[in-house]
Amino acid sequence: MISSPYRLFIPVLVFILGTGCATMKNYTKDTRESRSMVAEGRYAGALDTFSLPKTGKGDILVHLERGIILQYMGEYLKSAHEFETASSMITAYENRAVVSAEKTFRQGASLVINEKALQYRGKDFEKILIHAFDALDYLMLGNLEDARVEIRQAYHRQKQLYKKHKKAMEEAGSGTRGWENAFRDADTAAFERNRIKAARASSVYQNAFAYYISALVYELNNETDEAYIDLKKAIRAAPKCRYIQQDLIRLAKNLGFHEDVSKWQQKYGEYACPTKGSIDIFVVLESGSAPFLEDMSLPVPFGKGGISFVSFPVYVFVPQTTSACTIRCRGITARTGIVCDIDATAARDLMDKLPILFAKQVARVAVKSQITDAMGDQFGGIGLLASTVASAVTEQADLRTWSSLPKQIQVARIHVPENTAYITIESVPGLNHRRIDIPGGTKHLIVLVRTAKTGLYIQTKSY
């Protein structure tokens, strides 16, 4: 009689064939061309590589990739639509009250094959960035009402995801023990690069970019109290960002919070608030290319002489040529500073999840051990060999990640005299520079800058 582990192996093989080997695809290789196009500023070509099916609805990653590329192109309404489609798909998946047969089977398949058998639902840091980028889309469209909706969604997401992650860690429990040693033994260099990079992010669930955009939206809506609250959250996530520091002092003074003014100035130094009537220039710089994932594998002996292969994703970080941008205007000079290091945030997200992935991997090895032993009992050496080969082929890390993101998000905020006609922006190193005209009557100017190998791509919105 055929054992239950062996019976499970047959439908899994059928699943692989029926999905057109989707669980065997390598997302890093599949997106290599599009990532190259984004880096070169060929956004229309990159968008074409993420075409939608005739139904108009692809998987979550397709919509995320399209959303950020469309933002680079200045197609903000289309970008917002893609972000909101991805967000609604994620929410629908998470809120599904009744577990469908397909979902149950996919979870079972992920236990035997790999994590790619599961539908992609977005990484935690990606889910937060969706709403921050969507709010930026609406800011560039001049739609403060919808921007306000998105910043509230971002705040809700950060709280929700933190609670969910904490619960998942508790449920994994003892299965996560020893995970750090296992990863160091597998590939010390790859693990260390990710661990060191992750240490630069204070938390996945406190995103300074999301909070700073939120504070800007509130300030444009004349909700200064709310803006000040979010600035205090932003400074906890990015304590070294001098523009957040300066805004804390400025708003504390405007709100008459004298004790706070003293506290912030003692901590961050004196700051001369802008004169009445000055123009507020808020620059957002999206620079470089996000990290991609590669497979890290390790053979593990088990059972009656069989070998299993455990695989985990690790990030590979892409060097960038532009480190910042300098803004100049009538003797005023400012350089952008990092508000969200996506390299560090992605690595931190991965490091936070590795204990859970390790626990699932241990469970997967146990299941594959049973299958291999059953195959050996049924068919002898040939069955043992076939099962070992199947284990090696199917054990692949899930390399899906939002590949078109920038490497860093930087900001700068300056206040220039009223009636200023223009500012200039130049890359650091100074290979590219642009003049930005300021429309008459402008009180606030948002400047969105994207760096590429071919130069600077800039869009503006005045309020």
Short mmCIF file of N, CA, C and O in Angstrom, two decimals, residues 344-433:
data_model
loop_
_atom_site.label_atom_id
_atom_site.label_comp_id
_atom_site.label_asym_id
_atom_site.label_seq_id
_atom_site.Cartn_x
_atom_site.Cartn_y
_atom_site.Cartn_z
N ALA A 344 18.17 49.01 2.95
CA ALA A 344 18.15 48.66 4.36
C ALA A 344 16.77 48.15 4.79
O ALA A 344 16.68 47.19 5.56
N THR A 345 15.73 48.81 4.30
CA THR A 345 14.36 48.41 4.68
C THR A 345 14.04 47.02 4.17
O THR A 345 13.45 46.20 4.89
N ALA A 346 14.42 46.73 2.92
CA ALA A 346 14.17 45.41 2.35
C ALA A 346 14.96 44.34 3.11
O ALA A 346 14.44 43.26 3.42
N ALA A 347 16.22 44.64 3.42
CA ALA A 347 17.05 43.68 4.17
C ALA A 347 16.49 43.45 5.56
O ALA A 347 16.48 42.32 6.06
N ARG A 348 16.02 44.51 6.18
CA ARG A 348 15.43 44.37 7.52
C ARG A 348 14.17 43.52 7.46
O ARG A 348 13.92 42.66 8.33
N ASP A 349 13.36 43.74 6.44
CA ASP A 349 12.14 42.95 6.25
C ASP A 349 12.51 41.47 6.10
O ASP A 349 11.88 40.59 6.69
N LEU A 350 13.54 41.20 5.29
CA LEU A 350 13.98 39.82 5.09
C LEU A 350 14.50 39.22 6.39
O LEU A 350 14.15 38.09 6.74
N MET A 351 15.34 39.95 7.11
CA MET A 351 15.90 39.43 8.35
C MET A 351 14.82 39.18 9.40
O MET A 351 14.90 38.23 10.18
N ASP A 352 13.79 40.03 9.40
CA ASP A 352 12.66 39.82 10.31
C ASP A 352 11.90 38.55 9.98
O ASP A 352 11.33 37.90 10.86
N LYS A 353 11.88 38.20 8.68
CA LYS A 353 11.10 37.04 8.24
C LYS A 353 11.91 35.74 8.23
O LYS A 353 11.34 34.66 8.18
N LEU A 354 13.23 35.83 8.26
CA LEU A 354 14.06 34.62 8.16
C LEU A 354 13.76 33.59 9.25
O LEU A 354 13.76 32.39 8.95
N PRO A 355 13.51 33.99 10.50
CA PRO A 355 13.18 32.96 11.49
C PRO A 355 11.93 32.17 11.11
O PRO A 355 11.87 30.95 11.33
N ILE A 356 10.93 32.87 10.53
CA ILE A 356 9.69 32.20 10.13
C ILE A 356 9.96 31.29 8.93
O ILE A 356 9.47 30.16 8.86
N LEU A 357 10.74 31.79 7.95
CA LEU A 357 11.09 30.97 6.79
C LEU A 357 11.87 29.73 7.23
O LEU A 357 11.70 28.64 6.68
N PHE A 358 12.74 29.91 8.22
CA PHE A 358 13.53 28.79 8.72
C PHE A 358 12.61 27.72 9.33
O PHE A 358 12.79 26.52 9.08
N ALA A 359 11.63 28.15 10.11
CA ALA A 359 10.70 27.20 10.73
C ALA A 359 9.92 26.44 9.66
O ALA A 359 9.72 25.22 9.76
N LYS A 360 9.50 27.15 8.60
CA LYS A 360 8.77 26.49 7.52
C LYS A 360 9.69 25.53 6.77
O LYS A 360 9.27 24.46 6.32
N GLN A 361 10.96 25.92 6.64
CA GLN A 361 11.91 25.07 5.94
C GLN A 361 12.14 23.77 6.68
O GLN A 361 12.24 22.69 6.08
N VAL A 362 12.24 23.86 8.00
CA VAL A 362 12.41 22.66 8.82
C VAL A 362 11.23 21.72 8.61
O VAL A 362 11.40 20.50 8.46
N ALA A 363 10.01 22.30 8.58
CA ALA A 363 8.82 21.48 8.37
C ALA A 363 8.84 20.86 6.98
O ALA A 363 8.44 19.70 6.78
N ARG A 364 9.31 21.63 5.98
CA ARG A 364 9.34 21.12 4.60
C ARG A 364 10.34 19.97 4.47
O ARG A 364 10.07 18.99 3.77
N VAL A 365 11.49 20.10 5.13
CA VAL A 365 12.47 19.01 5.10
C VAL A 365 11.88 17.74 5.69
O VAL A 365 12.09 16.63 5.16
N ALA A 366 11.11 17.89 6.77
CA ALA A 366 10.49 16.72 7.41
C ALA A 366 9.51 16.03 6.46
O ALA A 366 9.50 14.80 6.35
N VAL A 367 8.71 16.82 5.75
CA VAL A 367 7.74 16.25 4.81
C VAL A 367 8.47 15.56 3.66
O VAL A 367 8.13 14.44 3.26
N LYS A 368 9.49 16.23 3.11
CA LYS A 368 10.23 15.64 2.00
C LYS A 368 10.98 14.37 2.43
O LYS A 368 11.18 13.45 1.64
N SER A 369 11.40 14.36 3.69
CA SER A 369 12.05 13.16 4.21
C SER A 369 11.10 11.97 4.18
O SER A 369 11.48 10.86 3.77
N GLN A 370 9.86 12.22 4.60
CA GLN A 370 8.86 11.16 4.57
C GLN A 370 8.59 10.69 3.14
O GLN A 370 8.47 9.48 2.88
N ILE A 371 8.51 11.65 2.23
CA ILE A 371 8.24 11.31 0.83
C ILE A 371 9.39 10.47 0.26
O ILE A 371 9.18 9.45 -0.41
N THR A 372 10.63 10.91 0.52
CA THR A 372 11.79 10.20 -0.01
C THR A 372 11.88 8.79 0.56
O THR A 372 12.17 7.82 -0.15
N ASP A 373 11.66 8.67 1.88
CA ASP A 373 11.68 7.34 2.50
C ASP A 373 10.61 6.43 1.90
O ASP A 373 10.85 5.24 1.63
N ALA A 374 9.41 7.01 1.67
CA ALA A 374 8.32 6.23 1.08
C ALA A 374 8.67 5.79 -0.33
O ALA A 374 8.40 4.65 -0.74
N MET A 375 9.29 6.70 -1.10
CA MET A 375 9.70 6.36 -2.47
C MET A 375 10.77 5.27 -2.46
O MET A 375 10.79 4.37 -3.30
N GLY A 376 11.67 5.34 -1.46
CA GLY A 376 12.70 4.31 -1.35
C GLY A 376 12.10 2.96 -1.00
O GLY A 376 12.52 1.92 -1.54
N ASP A 377 11.13 2.97 -0.08
CA ASP A 377 10.47 1.72 0.30
C ASP A 377 9.71 1.11 -0.87
O ASP A 377 9.68 -0.11 -1.06
N GLN A 378 9.07 1.96 -1.67
CA GLN A 378 8.24 1.47 -2.78
C GLN A 378 9.09 1.01 -3.96
O GLN A 378 8.79 0.00 -4.59
N PHE A 379 10.14 1.78 -4.28
CA PHE A 379 10.84 1.53 -5.54
C PHE A 379 12.35 1.33 -5.38
O PHE A 379 13.09 1.33 -6.37
N GLY A 380 12.82 1.25 -4.13
CA GLY A 380 14.23 0.98 -3.90
C GLY A 380 15.11 2.16 -4.25
O GLY A 380 14.73 3.33 -4.13
N GLY A 381 16.33 1.87 -4.72
CA GLY A 381 17.31 2.90 -5.02
C GLY A 381 16.86 3.89 -6.07
O GLY A 381 17.16 5.09 -5.98
N ILE A 382 16.13 3.40 -7.07
CA ILE A 382 15.65 4.30 -8.12
C ILE A 382 14.66 5.31 -7.53
O ILE A 382 14.70 6.50 -7.84
N GLY A 383 13.76 4.83 -6.68
CA GLY A 383 12.79 5.72 -6.05
C GLY A 383 13.47 6.74 -5.16
O GLY A 383 13.10 7.92 -5.14
N LEU A 384 14.50 6.30 -4.43
CA LEU A 384 15.24 7.21 -3.56
C LEU A 384 15.95 8.28 -4.38
O LEU A 384 15.92 9.47 -4.04
N LEU A 385 16.57 7.86 -5.48
CA LEU A 385 17.27 8.81 -6.34
C LEU A 385 16.29 9.80 -6.98
O LEU A 385 16.54 11.01 -7.00
N ALA A 386 15.16 9.28 -7.49
CA ALA A 386 14.17 10.15 -8.14
C ALA A 386 13.63 11.19 -7.17
O ALA A 386 13.46 12.36 -7.51
N SER A 387 13.34 10.76 -5.95
CA SER A 387 12.81 11.69 -4.97
C SER A 387 13.84 12.73 -4.56
O SER A 387 13.51 13.89 -4.36
N THR A 388 15.11 12.32 -4.46
CA THR A 388 16.17 13.26 -4.12
C THR A 388 16.33 14.32 -5.20
O THR A 388 16.48 15.50 -4.93
N VAL A 389 16.29 13.87 -6.47
CA VAL A 389 16.39 14.80 -7.60
C VAL A 389 15.19 15.76 -7.60
O VAL A 389 15.35 16.97 -7.80
N ALA A 390 13.98 15.23 -7.37
CA ALA A 390 12.78 16.07 -7.32
C ALA A 390 12.89 17.10 -6.21
O ALA A 390 12.50 18.25 -6.36
N SER A 391 13.45 16.68 -5.09
CA SER A 391 13.64 17.60 -3.97
C SER A 391 14.57 18.74 -4.35
O SER A 391 14.32 19.90 -4.04
N ALA A 392 15.66 18.39 -5.04
CA ALA A 392 16.63 19.41 -5.46
C ALA A 392 16.02 20.38 -6.46
O ALA A 392 16.23 21.59 -6.38
N VAL A 393 15.25 19.84 -7.42
CA VAL A 393 14.66 20.67 -8.48
C VAL A 393 13.60 21.61 -7.92
O VAL A 393 13.51 22.78 -8.30
N THR A 394 12.77 21.10 -7.01
CA THR A 394 11.65 21.90 -6.52
C THR A 394 12.03 22.84 -5.39
O THR A 394 11.30 23.78 -5.11
N GLU A 395 13.16 22.59 -4.73
CA GLU A 395 13.53 23.45 -3.61
C GLU A 395 14.24 24.69 -4.12
O GLU A 395 15.46 24.70 -4.32
N GLN A 396 13.47 25.73 -4.36
CA GLN A 396 14.00 27.00 -4.84
C GLN A 396 13.46 28.13 -3.97
O GLN A 396 12.32 28.09 -3.52
N ALA A 397 14.30 29.11 -3.71
CA ALA A 397 13.86 30.26 -2.93
C ALA A 397 12.90 31.12 -3.75
O ALA A 397 12.97 31.15 -4.98
N ASP A 398 12.01 31.79 -3.06
CA ASP A 398 11.07 32.70 -3.70
C ASP A 398 11.79 34.02 -3.94
O ASP A 398 12.10 34.77 -3.01
N LEU A 399 12.08 34.33 -5.20
CA LEU A 399 12.84 35.52 -5.56
C LEU A 399 11.95 36.68 -5.99
O LEU A 399 12.43 37.69 -6.51
N ARG A 400 10.66 36.55 -5.75
CA ARG A 400 9.74 37.63 -6.13
C ARG A 400 9.91 38.82 -5.18
O ARG A 400 9.87 38.67 -3.97
N THR A 401 10.08 40.00 -5.75
CA THR A 401 10.17 41.24 -4.98
C THR A 401 9.91 42.40 -5.93
O THR A 401 10.06 42.26 -7.15
N TRP A 402 9.52 43.53 -5.40
CA TRP A 402 9.17 44.71 -6.20
C TRP A 402 10.46 45.27 -6.79
O TRP A 402 11.19 46.01 -6.16
N SER A 403 10.73 44.93 -8.04
CA SER A 403 12.07 45.13 -8.62
C SER A 403 12.31 46.53 -9.17
O SER A 403 13.46 46.92 -9.38
N SER A 404 11.26 47.31 -9.44
CA SER A 404 11.42 48.62 -10.09
C SER A 404 11.51 49.77 -9.10
O SER A 404 11.54 50.93 -9.51
N LEU A 405 11.55 49.46 -7.81
CA LEU A 405 11.69 50.50 -6.80
C LEU A 405 13.05 51.19 -6.89
O LEU A 405 14.00 50.62 -7.42
N PRO A 406 13.14 52.41 -6.37
CA PRO A 406 14.47 53.03 -6.28
C PRO A 406 15.29 52.41 -5.17
O PRO A 406 14.77 51.69 -4.32
N LYS A 407 16.56 52.71 -5.15
CA LYS A 407 17.46 52.25 -4.09
C LYS A 407 17.25 53.06 -2.81
O LYS A 407 17.26 52.53 -1.70
N GLN A 408 17.05 54.36 -3.01
CA GLN A 408 16.85 55.27 -1.88
C GLN A 408 15.78 56.30 -2.23
O GLN A 408 15.58 56.63 -3.39
N ILE A 409 15.12 56.79 -1.19
CA ILE A 409 14.27 57.96 -1.32
C ILE A 409 14.89 59.03 -0.45
O ILE A 409 15.13 58.82 0.75
N GLN A 410 15.21 60.16 -1.06
CA GLN A 410 15.81 61.27 -0.35
C GLN A 410 14.90 62.49 -0.41
O GLN A 410 14.03 62.57 -1.28
N VAL A 411 15.09 63.41 0.51
CA VAL A 411 14.28 64.62 0.54
C VAL A 411 15.16 65.83 0.81
O VAL A 411 16.26 65.71 1.35
N ALA A 412 14.65 66.98 0.43
CA ALA A 412 15.23 68.26 0.83
C ALA A 412 14.07 69.24 0.93
O ALA A 412 13.09 69.14 0.18
N ARG A 413 14.16 70.16 1.88
CA ARG A 413 13.11 71.17 2.02
C ARG A 413 13.77 72.50 2.33
O ARG A 413 14.49 72.63 3.32
N ILE A 414 13.51 73.47 1.47
CA ILE A 414 14.07 74.80 1.69
C ILE A 414 12.95 75.83 1.50
O ILE A 414 11.92 75.55 0.87
N HIS A 415 13.17 77.00 2.05
CA HIS A 415 12.23 78.11 1.87
C HIS A 415 12.99 79.25 1.22
O HIS A 415 14.02 79.69 1.73
N VAL A 416 12.49 79.69 0.07
CA VAL A 416 13.16 80.73 -0.70
C VAL A 416 12.31 81.99 -0.69
O VAL A 416 11.09 81.93 -0.46
N PRO A 417 12.93 83.16 -0.92
CA PRO A 417 12.16 84.42 -0.89
C PRO A 417 11.01 84.42 -1.90
O PRO A 417 11.10 83.81 -2.96
N GLU A 418 9.92 85.10 -1.53
CA GLU A 418 8.79 85.17 -2.47
C GLU A 418 9.24 85.89 -3.74
O GLU A 418 10.20 86.66 -3.74
N ASN A 419 8.56 85.57 -4.82
CA ASN A 419 8.87 86.09 -6.16
C ASN A 419 10.15 85.50 -6.74
O ASN A 419 10.65 85.99 -7.77
N THR A 420 10.69 84.44 -6.09
CA THR A 420 11.82 83.74 -6.69
C THR A 420 11.35 83.08 -7.99
O THR A 420 10.31 82.42 -8.02
N ALA A 421 12.11 83.25 -9.06
CA ALA A 421 11.67 82.77 -10.38
C ALA A 421 12.04 81.32 -10.64
O ALA A 421 11.31 80.62 -11.35
N TYR A 422 13.14 80.86 -10.05
CA TYR A 422 13.57 79.49 -10.36
C TYR A 422 14.56 78.98 -9.31
O TYR A 422 15.13 79.75 -8.54
N ILE A 423 14.74 77.68 -9.33
CA ILE A 423 15.81 77.03 -8.58
C ILE A 423 16.58 76.15 -9.56
O ILE A 423 16.08 75.86 -10.66
N THR A 424 17.75 75.71 -9.18
CA THR A 424 18.47 74.72 -10.00
C THR A 424 18.72 73.48 -9.16
O THR A 424 18.91 73.55 -7.94
N ILE A 425 18.68 72.35 -9.84
CA ILE A 425 18.95 71.06 -9.21
C ILE A 425 20.06 70.37 -9.99
O ILE A 425 20.01 70.30 -11.22
N GLU A 426 21.05 69.88 -9.27
CA GLU A 426 22.13 69.16 -9.94
C GLU A 426 22.45 67.88 -9.19
O GLU A 426 22.29 67.79 -7.97
N SER A 427 22.85 66.88 -9.93
CA SER A 427 23.17 65.59 -9.33
C SER A 427 24.53 65.65 -8.65
O SER A 427 25.36 66.51 -8.95
N VAL A 428 24.73 64.77 -7.69
CA VAL A 428 26.02 64.62 -7.01
C VAL A 428 26.52 63.20 -7.26
O VAL A 428 25.86 62.25 -6.85
N PRO A 429 27.64 63.02 -7.99
CA PRO A 429 28.50 64.01 -8.64
C PRO A 429 27.74 64.86 -9.67
O PRO A 429 26.74 64.42 -10.22
N GLY A 430 28.27 66.04 -9.94
CA GLY A 430 27.55 67.02 -10.75
C GLY A 430 27.59 66.78 -12.24
O GLY A 430 28.12 67.59 -13.01
N LEU A 431 27.04 65.66 -12.67
CA LEU A 431 27.03 65.33 -14.09
C LEU A 431 25.81 65.91 -14.81
O LEU A 431 25.83 66.13 -16.01
N ASN A 432 24.74 66.13 -14.05
CA ASN A 432 23.50 66.62 -14.65
C ASN A 432 22.93 67.74 -13.80
O ASN A 432 23.01 67.71 -12.57
N HIS A 433 22.36 68.74 -14.46
CA HIS A 433 21.70 69.80 -13.73
C HIS A 433 20.51 70.31 -14.53
O HIS A 433 20.47 70.22 -15.76
#
